[in-house]
PDB file of C-alpha atoms in Angstrom:
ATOM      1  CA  UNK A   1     -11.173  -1.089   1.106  1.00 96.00           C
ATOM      2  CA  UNK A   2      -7.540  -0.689   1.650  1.00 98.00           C
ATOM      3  CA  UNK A   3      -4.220   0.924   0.119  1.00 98.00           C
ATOM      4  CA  UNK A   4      -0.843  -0.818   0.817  1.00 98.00           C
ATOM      5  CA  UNK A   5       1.651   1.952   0.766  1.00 98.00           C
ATOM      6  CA  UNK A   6       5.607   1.501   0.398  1.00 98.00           C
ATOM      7  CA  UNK A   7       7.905   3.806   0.926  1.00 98.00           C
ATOM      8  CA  UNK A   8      10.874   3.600  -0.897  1.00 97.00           C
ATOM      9  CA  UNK A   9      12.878   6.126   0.742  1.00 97.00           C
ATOM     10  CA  UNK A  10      15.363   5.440   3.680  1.00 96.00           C
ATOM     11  CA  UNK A  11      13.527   8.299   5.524  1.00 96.00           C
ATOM     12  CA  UNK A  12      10.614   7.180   7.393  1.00 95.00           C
ATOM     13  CA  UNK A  13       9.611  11.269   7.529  1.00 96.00           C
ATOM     14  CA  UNK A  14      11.516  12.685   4.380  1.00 97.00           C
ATOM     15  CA  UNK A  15      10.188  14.192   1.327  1.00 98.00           C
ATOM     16  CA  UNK A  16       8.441  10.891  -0.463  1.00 98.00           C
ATOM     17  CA  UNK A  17       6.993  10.305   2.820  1.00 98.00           C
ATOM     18  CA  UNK A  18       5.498  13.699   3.134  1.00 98.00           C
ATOM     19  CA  UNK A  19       3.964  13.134  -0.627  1.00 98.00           C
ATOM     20  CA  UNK A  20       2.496   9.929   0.732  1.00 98.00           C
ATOM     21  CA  UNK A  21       1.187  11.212   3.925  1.00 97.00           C
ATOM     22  CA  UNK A  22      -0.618  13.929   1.893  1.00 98.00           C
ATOM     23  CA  UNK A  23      -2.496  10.691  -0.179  1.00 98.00           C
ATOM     24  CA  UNK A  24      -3.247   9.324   3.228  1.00 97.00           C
ATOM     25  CA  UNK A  25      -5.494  12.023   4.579  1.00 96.00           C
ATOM     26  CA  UNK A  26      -7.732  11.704   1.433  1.00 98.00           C
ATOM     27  CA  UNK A  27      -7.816   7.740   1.967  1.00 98.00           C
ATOM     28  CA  UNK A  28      -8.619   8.346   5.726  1.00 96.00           C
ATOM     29  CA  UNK A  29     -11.208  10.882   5.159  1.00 97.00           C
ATOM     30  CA  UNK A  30     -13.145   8.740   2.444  1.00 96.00           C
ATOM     31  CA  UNK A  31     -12.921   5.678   4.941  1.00 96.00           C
ATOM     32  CA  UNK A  32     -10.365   3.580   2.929  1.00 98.00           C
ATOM     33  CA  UNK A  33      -7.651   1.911   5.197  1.00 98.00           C
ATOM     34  CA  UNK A  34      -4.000   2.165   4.988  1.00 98.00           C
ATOM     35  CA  UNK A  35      -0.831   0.405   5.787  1.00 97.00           C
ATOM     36  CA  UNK A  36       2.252   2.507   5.215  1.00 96.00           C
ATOM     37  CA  UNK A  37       5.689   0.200   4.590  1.00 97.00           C
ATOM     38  CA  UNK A  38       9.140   1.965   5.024  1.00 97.00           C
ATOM     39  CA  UNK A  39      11.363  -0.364   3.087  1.00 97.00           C
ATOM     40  CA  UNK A  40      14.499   2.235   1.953  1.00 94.00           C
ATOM     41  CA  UNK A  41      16.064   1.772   5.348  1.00 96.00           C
ATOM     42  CA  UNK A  42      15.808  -2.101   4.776  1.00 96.00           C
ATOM     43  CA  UNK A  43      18.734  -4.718   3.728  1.00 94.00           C
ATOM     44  CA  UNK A  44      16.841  -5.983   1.128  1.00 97.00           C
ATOM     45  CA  UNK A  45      18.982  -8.041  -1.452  1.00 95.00           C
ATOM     46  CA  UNK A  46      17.935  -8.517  -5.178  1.00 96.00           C
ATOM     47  CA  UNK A  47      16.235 -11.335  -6.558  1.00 96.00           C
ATOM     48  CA  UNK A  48      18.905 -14.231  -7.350  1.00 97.00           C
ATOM     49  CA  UNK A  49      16.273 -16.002 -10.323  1.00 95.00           C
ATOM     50  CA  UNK A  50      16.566 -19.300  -8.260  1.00 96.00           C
ATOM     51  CA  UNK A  51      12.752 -20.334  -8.702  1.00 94.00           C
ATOM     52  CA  UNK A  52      12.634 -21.279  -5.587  1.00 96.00           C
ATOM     53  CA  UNK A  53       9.267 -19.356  -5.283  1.00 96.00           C
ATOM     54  CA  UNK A  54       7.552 -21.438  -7.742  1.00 94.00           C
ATOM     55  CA  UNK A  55       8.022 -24.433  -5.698  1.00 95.00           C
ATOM     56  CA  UNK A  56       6.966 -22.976  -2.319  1.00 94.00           C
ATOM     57  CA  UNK A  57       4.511 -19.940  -3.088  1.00 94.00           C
ATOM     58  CA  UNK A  58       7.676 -17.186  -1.092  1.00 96.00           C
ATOM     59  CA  UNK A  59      10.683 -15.980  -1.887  1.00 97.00           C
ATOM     60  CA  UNK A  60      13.837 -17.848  -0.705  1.00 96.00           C
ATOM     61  CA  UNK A  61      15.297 -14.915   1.204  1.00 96.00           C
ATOM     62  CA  UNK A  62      12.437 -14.823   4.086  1.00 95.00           C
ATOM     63  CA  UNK A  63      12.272 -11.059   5.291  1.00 96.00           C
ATOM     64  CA  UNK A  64      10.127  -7.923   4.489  1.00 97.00           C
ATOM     65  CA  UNK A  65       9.075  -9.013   1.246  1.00 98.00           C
ATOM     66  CA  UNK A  66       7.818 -12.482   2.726  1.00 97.00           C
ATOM     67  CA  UNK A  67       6.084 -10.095   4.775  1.00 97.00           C
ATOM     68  CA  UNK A  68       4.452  -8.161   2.467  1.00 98.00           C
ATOM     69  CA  UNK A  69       3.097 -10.197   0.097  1.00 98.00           C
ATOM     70  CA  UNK A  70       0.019 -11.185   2.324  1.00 98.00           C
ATOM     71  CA  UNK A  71      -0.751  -7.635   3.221  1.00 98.00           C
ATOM     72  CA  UNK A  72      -0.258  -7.314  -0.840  1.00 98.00           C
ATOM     73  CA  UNK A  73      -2.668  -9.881  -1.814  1.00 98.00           C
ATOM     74  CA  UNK A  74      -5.280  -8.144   0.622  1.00 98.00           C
ATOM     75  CA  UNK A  75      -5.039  -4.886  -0.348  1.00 98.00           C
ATOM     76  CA  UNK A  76      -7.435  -3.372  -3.575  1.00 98.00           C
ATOM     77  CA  UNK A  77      -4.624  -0.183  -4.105  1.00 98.00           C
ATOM     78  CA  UNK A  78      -0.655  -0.204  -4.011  1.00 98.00           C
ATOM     79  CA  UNK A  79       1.178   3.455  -3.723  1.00 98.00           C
ATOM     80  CA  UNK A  80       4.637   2.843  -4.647  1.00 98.00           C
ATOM     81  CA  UNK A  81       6.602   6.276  -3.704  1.00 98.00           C
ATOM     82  CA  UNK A  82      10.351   6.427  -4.146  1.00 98.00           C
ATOM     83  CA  UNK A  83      13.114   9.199  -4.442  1.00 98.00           C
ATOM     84  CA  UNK A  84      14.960   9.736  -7.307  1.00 98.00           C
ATOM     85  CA  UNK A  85      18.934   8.674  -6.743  1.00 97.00           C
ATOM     86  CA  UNK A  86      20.351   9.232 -10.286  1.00 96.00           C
ATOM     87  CA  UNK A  87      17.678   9.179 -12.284  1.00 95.00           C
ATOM     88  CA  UNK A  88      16.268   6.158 -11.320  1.00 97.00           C
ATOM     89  CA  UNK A  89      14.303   5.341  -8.270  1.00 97.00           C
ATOM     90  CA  UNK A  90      15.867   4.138  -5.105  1.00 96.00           C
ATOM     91  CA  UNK A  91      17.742   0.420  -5.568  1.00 96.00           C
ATOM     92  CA  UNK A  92      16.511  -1.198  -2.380  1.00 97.00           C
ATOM     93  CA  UNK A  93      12.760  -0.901  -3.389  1.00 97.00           C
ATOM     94  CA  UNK A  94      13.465  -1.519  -6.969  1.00 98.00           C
ATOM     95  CA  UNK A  95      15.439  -4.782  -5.355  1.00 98.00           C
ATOM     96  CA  UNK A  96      11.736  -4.910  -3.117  1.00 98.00           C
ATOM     97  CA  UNK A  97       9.447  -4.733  -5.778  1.00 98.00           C
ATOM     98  CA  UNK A  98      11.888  -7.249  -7.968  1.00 98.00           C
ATOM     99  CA  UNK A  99      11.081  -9.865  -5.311  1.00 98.00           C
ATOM    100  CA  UNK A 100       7.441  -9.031  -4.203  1.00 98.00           C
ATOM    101  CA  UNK A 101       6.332  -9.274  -7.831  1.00 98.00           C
ATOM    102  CA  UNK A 102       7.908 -11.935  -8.724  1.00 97.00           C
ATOM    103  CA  UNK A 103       7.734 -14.259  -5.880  1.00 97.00           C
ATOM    104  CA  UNK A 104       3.776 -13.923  -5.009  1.00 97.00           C
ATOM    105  CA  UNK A 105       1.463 -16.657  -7.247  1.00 95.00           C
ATOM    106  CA  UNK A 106      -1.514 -14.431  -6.508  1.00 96.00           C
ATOM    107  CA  UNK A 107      -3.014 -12.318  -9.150  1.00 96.00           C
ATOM    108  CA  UNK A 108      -3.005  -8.618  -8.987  1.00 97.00           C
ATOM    109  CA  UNK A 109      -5.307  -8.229 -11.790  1.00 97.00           C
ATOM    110  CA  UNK A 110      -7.613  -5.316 -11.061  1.00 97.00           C
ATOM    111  CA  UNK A 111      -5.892  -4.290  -8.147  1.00 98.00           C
ATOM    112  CA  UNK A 112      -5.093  -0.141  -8.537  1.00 98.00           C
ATOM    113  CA  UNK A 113      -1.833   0.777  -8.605  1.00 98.00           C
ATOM    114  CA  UNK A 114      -0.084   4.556  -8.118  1.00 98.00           C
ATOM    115  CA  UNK A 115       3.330   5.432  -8.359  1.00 98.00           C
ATOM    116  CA  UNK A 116       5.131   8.646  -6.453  1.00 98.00           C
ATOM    117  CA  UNK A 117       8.274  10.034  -7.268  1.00 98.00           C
ATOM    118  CA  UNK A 118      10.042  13.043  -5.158  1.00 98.00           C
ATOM    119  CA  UNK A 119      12.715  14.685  -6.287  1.00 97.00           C
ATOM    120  CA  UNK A 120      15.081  17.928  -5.930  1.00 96.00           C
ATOM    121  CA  UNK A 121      15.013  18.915  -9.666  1.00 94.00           C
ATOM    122  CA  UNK A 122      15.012  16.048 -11.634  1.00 93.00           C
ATOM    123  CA  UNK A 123      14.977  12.178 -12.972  1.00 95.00           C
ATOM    124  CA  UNK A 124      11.420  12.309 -11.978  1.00 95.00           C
ATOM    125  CA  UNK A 125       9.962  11.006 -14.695  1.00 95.00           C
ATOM    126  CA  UNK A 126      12.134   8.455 -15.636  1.00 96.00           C
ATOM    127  CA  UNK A 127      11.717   6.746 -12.461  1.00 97.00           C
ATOM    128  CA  UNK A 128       8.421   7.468 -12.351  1.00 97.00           C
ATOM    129  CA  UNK A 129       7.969   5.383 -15.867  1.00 97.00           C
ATOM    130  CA  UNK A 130      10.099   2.249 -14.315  1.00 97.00           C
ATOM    131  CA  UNK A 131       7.993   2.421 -11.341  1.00 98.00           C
ATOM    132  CA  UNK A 132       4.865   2.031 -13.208  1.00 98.00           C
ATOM    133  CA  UNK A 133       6.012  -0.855 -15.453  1.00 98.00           C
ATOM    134  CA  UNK A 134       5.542  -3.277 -12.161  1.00 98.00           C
ATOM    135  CA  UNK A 135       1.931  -2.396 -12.141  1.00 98.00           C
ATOM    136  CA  UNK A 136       1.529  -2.843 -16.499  1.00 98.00           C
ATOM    137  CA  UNK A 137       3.014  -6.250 -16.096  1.00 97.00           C
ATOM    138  CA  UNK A 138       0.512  -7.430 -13.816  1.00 97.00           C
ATOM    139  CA  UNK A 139      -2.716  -6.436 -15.067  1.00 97.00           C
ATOM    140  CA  UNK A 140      -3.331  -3.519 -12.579  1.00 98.00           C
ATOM    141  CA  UNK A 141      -4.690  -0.626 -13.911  1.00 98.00           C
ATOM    142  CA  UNK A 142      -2.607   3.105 -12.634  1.00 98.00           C
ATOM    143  CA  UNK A 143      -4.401   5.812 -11.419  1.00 98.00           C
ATOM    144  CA  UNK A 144      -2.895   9.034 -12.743  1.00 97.00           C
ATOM    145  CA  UNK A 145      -3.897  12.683 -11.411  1.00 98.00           C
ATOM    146  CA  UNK A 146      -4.000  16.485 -12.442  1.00 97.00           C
ATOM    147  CA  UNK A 147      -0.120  16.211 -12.965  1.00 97.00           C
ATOM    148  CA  UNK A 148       2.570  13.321 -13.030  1.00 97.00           C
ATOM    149  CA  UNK A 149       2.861  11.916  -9.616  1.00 98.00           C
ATOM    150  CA  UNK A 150       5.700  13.696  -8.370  1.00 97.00           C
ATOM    151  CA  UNK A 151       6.397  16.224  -5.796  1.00 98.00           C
ATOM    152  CA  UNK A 152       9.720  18.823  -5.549  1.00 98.00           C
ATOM    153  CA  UNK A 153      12.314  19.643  -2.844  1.00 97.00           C
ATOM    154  CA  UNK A 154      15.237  18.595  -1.192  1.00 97.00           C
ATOM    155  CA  UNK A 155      13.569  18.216   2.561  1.00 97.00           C
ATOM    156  CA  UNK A 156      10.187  17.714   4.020  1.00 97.00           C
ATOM    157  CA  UNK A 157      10.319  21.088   4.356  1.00 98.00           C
ATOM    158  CA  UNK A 158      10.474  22.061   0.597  1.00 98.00           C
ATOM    159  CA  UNK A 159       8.129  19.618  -0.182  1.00 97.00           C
ATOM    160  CA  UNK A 160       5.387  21.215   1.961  1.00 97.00           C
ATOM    161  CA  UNK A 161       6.180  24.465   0.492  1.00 98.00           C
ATOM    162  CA  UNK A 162       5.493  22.502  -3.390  1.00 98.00           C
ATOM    163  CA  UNK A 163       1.514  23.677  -3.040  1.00 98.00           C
ATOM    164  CA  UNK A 164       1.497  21.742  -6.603  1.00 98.00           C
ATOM    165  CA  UNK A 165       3.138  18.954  -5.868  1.00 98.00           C
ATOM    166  CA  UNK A 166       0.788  18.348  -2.776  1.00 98.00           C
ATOM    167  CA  UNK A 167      -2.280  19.020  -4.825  1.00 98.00           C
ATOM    168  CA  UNK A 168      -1.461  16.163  -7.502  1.00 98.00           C
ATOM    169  CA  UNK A 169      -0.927  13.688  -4.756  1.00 98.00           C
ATOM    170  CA  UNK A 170      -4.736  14.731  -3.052  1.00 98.00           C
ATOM    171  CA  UNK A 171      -6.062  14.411  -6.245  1.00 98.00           C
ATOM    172  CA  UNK A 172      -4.351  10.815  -6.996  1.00 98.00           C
ATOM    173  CA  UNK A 173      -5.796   9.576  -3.922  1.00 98.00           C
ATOM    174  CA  UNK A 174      -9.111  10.899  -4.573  1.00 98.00           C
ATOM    175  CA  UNK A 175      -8.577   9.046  -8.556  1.00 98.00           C
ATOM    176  CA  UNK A 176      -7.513   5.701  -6.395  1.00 98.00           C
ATOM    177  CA  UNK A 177     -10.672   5.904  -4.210  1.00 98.00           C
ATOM    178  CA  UNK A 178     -12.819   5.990  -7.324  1.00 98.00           C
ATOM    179  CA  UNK A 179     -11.360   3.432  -9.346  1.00 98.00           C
ATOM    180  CA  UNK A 180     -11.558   1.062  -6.719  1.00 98.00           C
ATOM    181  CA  UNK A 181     -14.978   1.212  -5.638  1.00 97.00           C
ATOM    182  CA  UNK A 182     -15.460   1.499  -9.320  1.00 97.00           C
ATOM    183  CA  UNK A 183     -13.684  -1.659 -10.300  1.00 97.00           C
ATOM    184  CA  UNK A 184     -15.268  -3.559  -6.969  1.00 96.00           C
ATOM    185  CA  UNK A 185     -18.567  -2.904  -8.467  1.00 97.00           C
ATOM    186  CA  UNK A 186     -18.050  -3.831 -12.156  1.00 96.00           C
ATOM    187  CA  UNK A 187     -16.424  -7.044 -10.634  1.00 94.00           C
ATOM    188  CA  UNK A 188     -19.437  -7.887  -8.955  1.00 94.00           C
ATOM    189  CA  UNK A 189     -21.787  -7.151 -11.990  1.00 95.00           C
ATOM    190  CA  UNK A 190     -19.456  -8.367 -14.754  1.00 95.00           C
ATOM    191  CA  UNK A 191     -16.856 -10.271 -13.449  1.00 94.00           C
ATOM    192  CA  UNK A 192     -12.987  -9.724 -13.790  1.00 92.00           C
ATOM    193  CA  UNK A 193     -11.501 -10.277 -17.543  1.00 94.00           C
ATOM    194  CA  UNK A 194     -10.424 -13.183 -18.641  1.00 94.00           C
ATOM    195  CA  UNK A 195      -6.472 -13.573 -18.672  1.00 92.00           C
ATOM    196  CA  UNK A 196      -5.155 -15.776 -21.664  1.00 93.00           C
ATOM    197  CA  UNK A 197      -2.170 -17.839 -20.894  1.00 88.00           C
ATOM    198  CA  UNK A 198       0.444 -20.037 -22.670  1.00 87.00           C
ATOM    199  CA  UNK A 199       1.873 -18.096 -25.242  1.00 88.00           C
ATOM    200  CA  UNK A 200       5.202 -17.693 -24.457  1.00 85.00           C
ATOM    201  CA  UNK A 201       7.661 -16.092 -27.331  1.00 85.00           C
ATOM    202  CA  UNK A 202      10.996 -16.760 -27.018  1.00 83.00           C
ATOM    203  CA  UNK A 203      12.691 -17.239 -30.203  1.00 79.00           C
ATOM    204  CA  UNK A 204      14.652 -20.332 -29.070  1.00 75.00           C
ATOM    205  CA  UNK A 205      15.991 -21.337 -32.625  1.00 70.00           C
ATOM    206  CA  UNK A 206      17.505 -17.819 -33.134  1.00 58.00           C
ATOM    207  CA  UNK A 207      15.060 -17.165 -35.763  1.00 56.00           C
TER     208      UNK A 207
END
């Protein structure tokens, strides 16, 4: 099994990092594989609703999201950790996650998805709701833990010191371990759900 993780933060070692790091010794230690994406420090541009990826299967703009998307598509878990700039998590992943959603025809039904949010005091948990609204568009169920997914401080530092903090993000890995090998199984003795398609509401005549 393997987790995809992004960082959102322009700090490869920086408080979301830390949070993240903390999931990955759980992952490592229960024999699930990781791949750990810094995108924050990236020039990622926003999605420019050209439709150019329903033609060719990729985004127009070919850089780390054109990247990513195969590594996405392989992966059974996606961590999404980002800090909070204000109130809202960081615009370069949001831009990220815009594209990498959007442009990828592969479904990520089933696949388990975790946000993290890190912040000095607060707007955690409004980012932390925008953050999981990628993963409740796109069939994937969240993994939550023994608090919201969130960590405190203004460095790595503070962070370490947020005993807390650190616990929630053990215990959300250990939550993403099980509901993967859980959902693995049932797919193999049930099968995934079916997905309806085709309704599309619009309200064209204004009605």
């Amino acid at each position: 099994m393997k987790v995809l993780i992004i960082n959102g933060s322009p700090h490869t070692d920086g408080c979301t990092a830390t949070a993240l790091k903390e999931m990955v010794s759980i992952f490592e230690a229960q024999g699930v594989k990781t791949e750990f994406i810094t995108v924050g420090n990236k020039a990622i541009r926003g999605c420019i609703s050209c439709d150019s990826c329903a033609k060719n299967g990729k985004c127009v703009f070919d850089d780390l999201v054109n990247e990513t998307a195969p590594k996405f598509e392989e992966a059974d878990g996606l961590v999404i950790g980002s800090p909070v700039y204000y109130g809202s998590p960081n615009g370069t992943v949001l831009s990220f996650l815009d594209r990498l959603f959007y442009s990828t025809p592969f479904t990520k039904q089933l696949k388990v998805g975790a946000a993290v949010v890190s912040c000095r005091r607060g707007g955690n948990t409004a980012s932390f709701d925008v953050l999981n609204k990628y993963f409740t568009i796109s069939s994937m169920p969240v993994a939550s833990s023994s608090y919201w997914n969130q960590v405190h401080g203004f460095t790595a530092e503070d962070v370490k010191k947020d005993a807390e903090g650190l616990q929630t993000m053990r215990n959300l890995a250990r939550n993403m371990v099980f509901m993967m090998k859980a959902i693995a199984d049932g797919k193999e003795k049930y099968g995934a759900p079916e997905t309806e398609r085709g309704a599309f509401t619009s309200f064209p005549d204004g009605k």
